[in-house]
PDB file of C-alpha atoms in Angstrom:
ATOM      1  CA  UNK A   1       7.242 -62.577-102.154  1.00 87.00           C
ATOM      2  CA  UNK A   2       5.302 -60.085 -99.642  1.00 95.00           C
ATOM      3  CA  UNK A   3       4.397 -56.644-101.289  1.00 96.00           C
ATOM      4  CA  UNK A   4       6.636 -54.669 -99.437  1.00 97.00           C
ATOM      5  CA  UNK A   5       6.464 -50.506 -99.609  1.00 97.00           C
ATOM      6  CA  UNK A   6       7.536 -47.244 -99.059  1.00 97.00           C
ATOM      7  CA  UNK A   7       4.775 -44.299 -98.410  1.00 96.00           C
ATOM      8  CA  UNK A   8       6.137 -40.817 -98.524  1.00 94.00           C
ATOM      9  CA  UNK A   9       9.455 -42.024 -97.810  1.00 95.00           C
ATOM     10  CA  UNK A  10       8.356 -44.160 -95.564  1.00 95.00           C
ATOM     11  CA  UNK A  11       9.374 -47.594 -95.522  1.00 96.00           C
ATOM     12  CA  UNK A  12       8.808 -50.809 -93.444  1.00 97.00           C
ATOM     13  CA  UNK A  13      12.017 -51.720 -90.771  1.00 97.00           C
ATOM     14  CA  UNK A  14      12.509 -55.637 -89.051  1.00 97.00           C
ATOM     15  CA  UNK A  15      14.490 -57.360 -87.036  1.00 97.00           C
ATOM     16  CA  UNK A  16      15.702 -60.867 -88.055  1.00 96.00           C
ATOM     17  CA  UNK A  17      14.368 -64.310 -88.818  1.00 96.00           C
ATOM     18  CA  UNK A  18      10.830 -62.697 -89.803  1.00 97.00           C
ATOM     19  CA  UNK A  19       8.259 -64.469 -92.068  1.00 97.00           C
ATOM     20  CA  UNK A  20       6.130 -62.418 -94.558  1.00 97.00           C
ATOM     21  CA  UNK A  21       3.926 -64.585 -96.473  1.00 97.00           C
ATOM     22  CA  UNK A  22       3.693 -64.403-100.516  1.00 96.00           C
ATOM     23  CA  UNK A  23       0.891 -62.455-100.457  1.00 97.00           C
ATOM     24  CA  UNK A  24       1.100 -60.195 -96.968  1.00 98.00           C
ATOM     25  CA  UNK A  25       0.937 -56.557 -97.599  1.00 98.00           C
ATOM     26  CA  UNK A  26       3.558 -54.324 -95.271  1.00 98.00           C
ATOM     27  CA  UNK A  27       3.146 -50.817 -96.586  1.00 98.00           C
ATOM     28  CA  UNK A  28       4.577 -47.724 -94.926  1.00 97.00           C
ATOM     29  CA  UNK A  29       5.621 -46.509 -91.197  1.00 97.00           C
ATOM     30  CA  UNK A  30       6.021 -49.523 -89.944  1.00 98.00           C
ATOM     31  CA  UNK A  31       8.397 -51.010 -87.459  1.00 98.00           C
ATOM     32  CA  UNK A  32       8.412 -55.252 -86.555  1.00 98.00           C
ATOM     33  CA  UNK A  33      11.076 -56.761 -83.690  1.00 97.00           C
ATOM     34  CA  UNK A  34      12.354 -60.272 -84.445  1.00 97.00           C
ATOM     35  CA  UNK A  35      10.572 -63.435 -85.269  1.00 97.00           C
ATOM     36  CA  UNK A  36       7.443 -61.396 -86.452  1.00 98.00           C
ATOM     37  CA  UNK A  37       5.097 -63.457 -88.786  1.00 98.00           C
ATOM     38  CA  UNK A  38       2.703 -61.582 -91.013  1.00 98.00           C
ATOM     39  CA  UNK A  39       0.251 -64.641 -92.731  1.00 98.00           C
ATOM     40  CA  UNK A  40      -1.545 -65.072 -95.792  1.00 98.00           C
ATOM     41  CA  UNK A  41      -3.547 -62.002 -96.917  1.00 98.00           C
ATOM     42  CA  UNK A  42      -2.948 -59.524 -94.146  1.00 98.00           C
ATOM     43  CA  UNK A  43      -2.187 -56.177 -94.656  1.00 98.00           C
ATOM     44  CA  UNK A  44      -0.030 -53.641 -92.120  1.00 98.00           C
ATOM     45  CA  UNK A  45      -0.562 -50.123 -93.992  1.00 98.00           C
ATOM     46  CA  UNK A  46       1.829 -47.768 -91.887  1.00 97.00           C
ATOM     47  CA  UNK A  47       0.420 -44.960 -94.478  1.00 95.00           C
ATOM     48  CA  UNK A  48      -1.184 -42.291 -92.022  1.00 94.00           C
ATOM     49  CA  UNK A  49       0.637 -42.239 -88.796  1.00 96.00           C
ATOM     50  CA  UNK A  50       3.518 -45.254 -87.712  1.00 97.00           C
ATOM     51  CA  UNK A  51       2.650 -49.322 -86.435  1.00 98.00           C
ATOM     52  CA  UNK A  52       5.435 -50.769 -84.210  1.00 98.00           C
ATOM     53  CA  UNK A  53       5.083 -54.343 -83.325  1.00 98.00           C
ATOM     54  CA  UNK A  54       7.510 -56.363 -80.845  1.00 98.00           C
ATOM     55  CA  UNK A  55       9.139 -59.395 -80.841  1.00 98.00           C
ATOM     56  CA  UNK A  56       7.354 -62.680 -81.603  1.00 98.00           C
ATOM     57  CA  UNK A  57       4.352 -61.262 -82.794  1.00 98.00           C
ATOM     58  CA  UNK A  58       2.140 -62.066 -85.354  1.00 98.00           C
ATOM     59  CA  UNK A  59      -0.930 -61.379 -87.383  1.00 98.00           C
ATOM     60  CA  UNK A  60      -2.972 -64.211 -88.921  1.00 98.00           C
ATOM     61  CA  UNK A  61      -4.184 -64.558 -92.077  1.00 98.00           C
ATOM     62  CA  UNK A  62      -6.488 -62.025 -93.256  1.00 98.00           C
ATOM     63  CA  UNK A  63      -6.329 -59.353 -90.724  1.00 98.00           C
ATOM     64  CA  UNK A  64      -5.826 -55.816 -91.292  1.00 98.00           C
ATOM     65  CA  UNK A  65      -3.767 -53.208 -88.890  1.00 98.00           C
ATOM     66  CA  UNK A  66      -4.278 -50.123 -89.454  1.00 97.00           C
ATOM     67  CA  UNK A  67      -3.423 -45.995 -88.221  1.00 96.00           C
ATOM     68  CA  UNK A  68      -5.811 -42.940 -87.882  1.00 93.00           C
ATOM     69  CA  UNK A  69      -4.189 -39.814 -89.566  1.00 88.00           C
ATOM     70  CA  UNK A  70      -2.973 -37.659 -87.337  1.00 75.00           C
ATOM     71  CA  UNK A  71      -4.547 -38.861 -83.939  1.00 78.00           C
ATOM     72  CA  UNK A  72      -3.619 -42.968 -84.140  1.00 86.00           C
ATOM     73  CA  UNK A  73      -0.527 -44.878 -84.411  1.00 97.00           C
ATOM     74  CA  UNK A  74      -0.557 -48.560 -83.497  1.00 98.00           C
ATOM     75  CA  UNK A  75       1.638 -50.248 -81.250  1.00 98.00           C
ATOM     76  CA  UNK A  76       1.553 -54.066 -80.738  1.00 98.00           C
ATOM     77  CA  UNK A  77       3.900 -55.469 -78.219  1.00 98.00           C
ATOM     78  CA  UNK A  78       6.101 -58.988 -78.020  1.00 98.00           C
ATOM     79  CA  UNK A  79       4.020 -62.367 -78.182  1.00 98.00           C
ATOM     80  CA  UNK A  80       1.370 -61.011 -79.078  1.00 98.00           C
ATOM     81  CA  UNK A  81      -1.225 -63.103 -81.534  1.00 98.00           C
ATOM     82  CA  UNK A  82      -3.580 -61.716 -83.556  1.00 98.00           C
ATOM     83  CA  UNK A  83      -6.083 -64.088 -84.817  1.00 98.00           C
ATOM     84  CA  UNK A  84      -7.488 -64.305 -88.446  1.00 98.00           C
ATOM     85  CA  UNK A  85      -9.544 -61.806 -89.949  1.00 98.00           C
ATOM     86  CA  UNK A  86      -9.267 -59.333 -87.268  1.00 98.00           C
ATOM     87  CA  UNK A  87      -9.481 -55.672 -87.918  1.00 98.00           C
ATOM     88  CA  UNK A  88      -6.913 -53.669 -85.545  1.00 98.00           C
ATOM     89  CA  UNK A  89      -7.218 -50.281 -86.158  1.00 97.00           C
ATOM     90  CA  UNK A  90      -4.983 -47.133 -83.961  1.00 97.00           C
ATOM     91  CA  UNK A  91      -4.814 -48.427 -81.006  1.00 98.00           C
ATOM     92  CA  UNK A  92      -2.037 -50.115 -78.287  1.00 98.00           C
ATOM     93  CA  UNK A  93      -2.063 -54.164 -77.898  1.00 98.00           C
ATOM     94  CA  UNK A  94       0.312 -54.933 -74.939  1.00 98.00           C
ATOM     95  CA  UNK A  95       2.558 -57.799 -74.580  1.00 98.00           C
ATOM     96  CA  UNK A  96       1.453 -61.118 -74.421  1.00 97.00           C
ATOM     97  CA  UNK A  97      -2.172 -60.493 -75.753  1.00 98.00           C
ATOM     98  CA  UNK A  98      -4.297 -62.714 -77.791  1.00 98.00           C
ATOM     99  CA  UNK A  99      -6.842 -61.171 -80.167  1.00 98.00           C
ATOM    100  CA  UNK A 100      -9.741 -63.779 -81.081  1.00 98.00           C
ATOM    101  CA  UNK A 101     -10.963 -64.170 -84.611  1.00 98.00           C
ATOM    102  CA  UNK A 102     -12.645 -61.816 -86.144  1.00 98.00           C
ATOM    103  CA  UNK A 103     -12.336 -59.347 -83.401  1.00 98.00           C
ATOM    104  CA  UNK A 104     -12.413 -55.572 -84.458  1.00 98.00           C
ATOM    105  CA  UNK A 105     -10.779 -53.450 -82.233  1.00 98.00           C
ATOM    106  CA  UNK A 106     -11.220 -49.284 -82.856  1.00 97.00           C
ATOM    107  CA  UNK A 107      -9.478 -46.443 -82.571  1.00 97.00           C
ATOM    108  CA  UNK A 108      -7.670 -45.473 -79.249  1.00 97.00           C
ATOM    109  CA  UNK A 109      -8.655 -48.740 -77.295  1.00 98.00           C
ATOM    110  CA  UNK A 110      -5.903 -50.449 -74.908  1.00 98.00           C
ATOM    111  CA  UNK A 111      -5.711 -54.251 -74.557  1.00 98.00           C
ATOM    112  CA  UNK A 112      -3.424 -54.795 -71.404  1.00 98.00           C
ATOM    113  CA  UNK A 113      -0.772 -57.016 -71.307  1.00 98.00           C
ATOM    114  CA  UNK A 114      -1.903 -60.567 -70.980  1.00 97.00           C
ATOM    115  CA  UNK A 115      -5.329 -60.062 -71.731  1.00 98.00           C
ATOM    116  CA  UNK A 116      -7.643 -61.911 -74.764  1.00 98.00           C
ATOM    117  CA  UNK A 117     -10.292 -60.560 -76.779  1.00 98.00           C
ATOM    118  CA  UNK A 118     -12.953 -63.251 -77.404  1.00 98.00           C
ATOM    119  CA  UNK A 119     -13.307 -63.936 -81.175  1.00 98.00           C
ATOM    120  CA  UNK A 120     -16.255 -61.635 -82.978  1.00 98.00           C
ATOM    121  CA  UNK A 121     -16.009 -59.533 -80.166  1.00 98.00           C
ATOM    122  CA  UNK A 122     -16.155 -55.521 -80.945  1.00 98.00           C
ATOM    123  CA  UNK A 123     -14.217 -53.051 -78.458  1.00 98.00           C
ATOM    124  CA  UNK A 124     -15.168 -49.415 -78.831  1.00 98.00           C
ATOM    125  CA  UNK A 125     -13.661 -46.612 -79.157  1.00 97.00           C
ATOM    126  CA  UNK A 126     -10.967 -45.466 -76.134  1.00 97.00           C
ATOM    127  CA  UNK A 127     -11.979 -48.655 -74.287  1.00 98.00           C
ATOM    128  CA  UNK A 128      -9.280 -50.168 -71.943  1.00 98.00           C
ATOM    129  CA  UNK A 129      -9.374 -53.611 -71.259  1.00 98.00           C
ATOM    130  CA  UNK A 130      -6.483 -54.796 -68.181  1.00 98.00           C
ATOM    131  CA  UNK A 131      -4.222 -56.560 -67.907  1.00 98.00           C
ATOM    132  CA  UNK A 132      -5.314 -60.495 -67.431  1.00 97.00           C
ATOM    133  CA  UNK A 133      -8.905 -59.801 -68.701  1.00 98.00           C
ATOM    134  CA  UNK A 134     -10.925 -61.776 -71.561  1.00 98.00           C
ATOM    135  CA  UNK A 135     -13.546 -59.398 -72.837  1.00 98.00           C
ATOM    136  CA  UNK A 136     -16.341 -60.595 -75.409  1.00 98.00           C
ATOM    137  CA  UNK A 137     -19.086 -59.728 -77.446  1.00 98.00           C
ATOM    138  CA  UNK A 138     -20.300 -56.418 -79.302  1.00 98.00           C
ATOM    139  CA  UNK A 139     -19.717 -54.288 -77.620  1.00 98.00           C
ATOM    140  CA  UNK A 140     -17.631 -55.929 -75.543  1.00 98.00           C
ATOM    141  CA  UNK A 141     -17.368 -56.244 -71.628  1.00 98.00           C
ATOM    142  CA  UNK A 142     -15.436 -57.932 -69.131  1.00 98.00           C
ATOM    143  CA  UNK A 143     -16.107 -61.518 -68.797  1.00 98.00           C
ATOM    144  CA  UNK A 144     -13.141 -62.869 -66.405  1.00 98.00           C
ATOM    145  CA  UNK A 145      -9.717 -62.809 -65.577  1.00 97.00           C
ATOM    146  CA  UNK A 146      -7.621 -65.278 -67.630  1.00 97.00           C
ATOM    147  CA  UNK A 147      -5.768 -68.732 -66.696  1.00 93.00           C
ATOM    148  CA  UNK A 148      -1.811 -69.070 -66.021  1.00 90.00           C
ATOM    149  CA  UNK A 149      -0.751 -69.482 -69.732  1.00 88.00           C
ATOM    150  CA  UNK A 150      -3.900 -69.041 -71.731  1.00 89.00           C
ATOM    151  CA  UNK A 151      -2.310 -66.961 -74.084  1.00 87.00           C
ATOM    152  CA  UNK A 152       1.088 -68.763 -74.804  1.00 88.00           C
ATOM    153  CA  UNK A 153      -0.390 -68.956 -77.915  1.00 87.00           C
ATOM    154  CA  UNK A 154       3.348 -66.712 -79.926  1.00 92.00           C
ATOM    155  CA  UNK A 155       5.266 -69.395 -79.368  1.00 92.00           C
ATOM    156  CA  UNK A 156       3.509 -71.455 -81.302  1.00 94.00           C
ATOM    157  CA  UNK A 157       3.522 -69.222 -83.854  1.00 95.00           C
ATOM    158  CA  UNK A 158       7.129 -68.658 -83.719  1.00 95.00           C
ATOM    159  CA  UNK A 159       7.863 -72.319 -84.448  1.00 95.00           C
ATOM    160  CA  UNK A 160       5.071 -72.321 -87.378  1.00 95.00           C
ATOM    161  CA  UNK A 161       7.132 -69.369 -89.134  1.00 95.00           C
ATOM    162  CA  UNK A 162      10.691 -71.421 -88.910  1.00 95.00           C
ATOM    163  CA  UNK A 163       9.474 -74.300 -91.010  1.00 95.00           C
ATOM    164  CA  UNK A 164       7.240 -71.925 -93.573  1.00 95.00           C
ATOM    165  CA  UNK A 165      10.731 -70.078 -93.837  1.00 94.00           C
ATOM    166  CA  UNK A 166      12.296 -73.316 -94.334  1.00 94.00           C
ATOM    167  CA  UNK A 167      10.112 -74.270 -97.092  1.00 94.00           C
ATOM    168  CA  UNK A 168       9.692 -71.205 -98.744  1.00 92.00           C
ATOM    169  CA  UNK A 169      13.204 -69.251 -98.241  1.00 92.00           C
ATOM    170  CA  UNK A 170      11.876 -66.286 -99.968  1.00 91.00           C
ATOM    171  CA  UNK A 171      10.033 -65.480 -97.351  1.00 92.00           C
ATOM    172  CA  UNK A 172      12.244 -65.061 -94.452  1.00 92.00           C
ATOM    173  CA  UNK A 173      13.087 -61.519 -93.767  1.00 93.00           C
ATOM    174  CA  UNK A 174      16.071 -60.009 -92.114  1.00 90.00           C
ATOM    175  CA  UNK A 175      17.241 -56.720 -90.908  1.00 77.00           C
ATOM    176  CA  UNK A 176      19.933 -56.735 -93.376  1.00 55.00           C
ATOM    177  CA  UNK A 177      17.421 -56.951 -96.343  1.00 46.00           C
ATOM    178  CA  UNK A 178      14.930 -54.848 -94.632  1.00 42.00           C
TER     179      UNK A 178
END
């Protein structure tokens, strides 16, 4: 089952039908919508200031989110994807975003809603990226404005959570347990 804990009296809140794998780490201030997924070896640490994530997001195996104390919570909207090994550290991810592999995105940066981060790519510090860009490379820049539906990729993920849940009922998470 997912290490699941409190910090300073702190503990992690969801809404229902979310899947937390064996060995995902939720620890803290943090708040997930429904039909979250949190994957294999990824770690949310609500421990310095609150994450809030929306509905039908999820974060891929190996990535870290993270807060800055005092100056950074994180807030990830719905549908949003964040790809594996991807370091997301105090900063806002709005809805419908897809964050590459391996990306690293830093403190106070803002990916707008519908936009994609290229995998390996680095954004800086208090960058903002809008809405409908794909920005790439380290650091990273604008490259172009995305397709109709390039980053549909939630759904997906939605569906991949139901049968993991269905397989392995221990890890299907509720408000009511939560």
């Amino acid at each position: 089952m997912a290490l699941i804990k409190s910090y300073k009296g702190l503990s992690p809140k969801w809404g229902k039908d979310c899947y937390f794998s064996e060995n995902a780490t939720i620890v803290g201030d943090v708040k997930m919508g429904d039909n979250c997924s949190i994957w294999f070896n990824a770690v949310v640490r609500g421990d310095v200031a609150p994450i809030t994530i929306g509905n039908c997001s999820n974060v891929q195996d190996g990535s870290c989110v993270h807060v800055t104390h005092e100056t950074g919570p994180t807030h990830i909207g719905n549908y949003v994807t964040i790809g594996h090994n991807v370091t997301v550290h105090a900063c806002t991810i709005h809805d419908h975003a897809l964050i590459g592999m391996g990306a690293t995105l830093l403190d106070g940066c803002e990916i707008g809603e519908g936009a994609i981060v290229a995998a390996g790519a680095l954004v800086l510090q208090n960058t903002k990226i809008g809405a409908g860009e794909i920005w790439g490379g380290v650091p990273a820049k604008y490259i172009k404005s995305t397709r109709p539906g390039q980053t549909d990729n939630a759904e997906h993920y939605v569906a991949y959570a139901k049968i993991f849940m269905e397989e392995n009922p221990a890890c299907r998470f509720t408000m009511e347990e939560g």
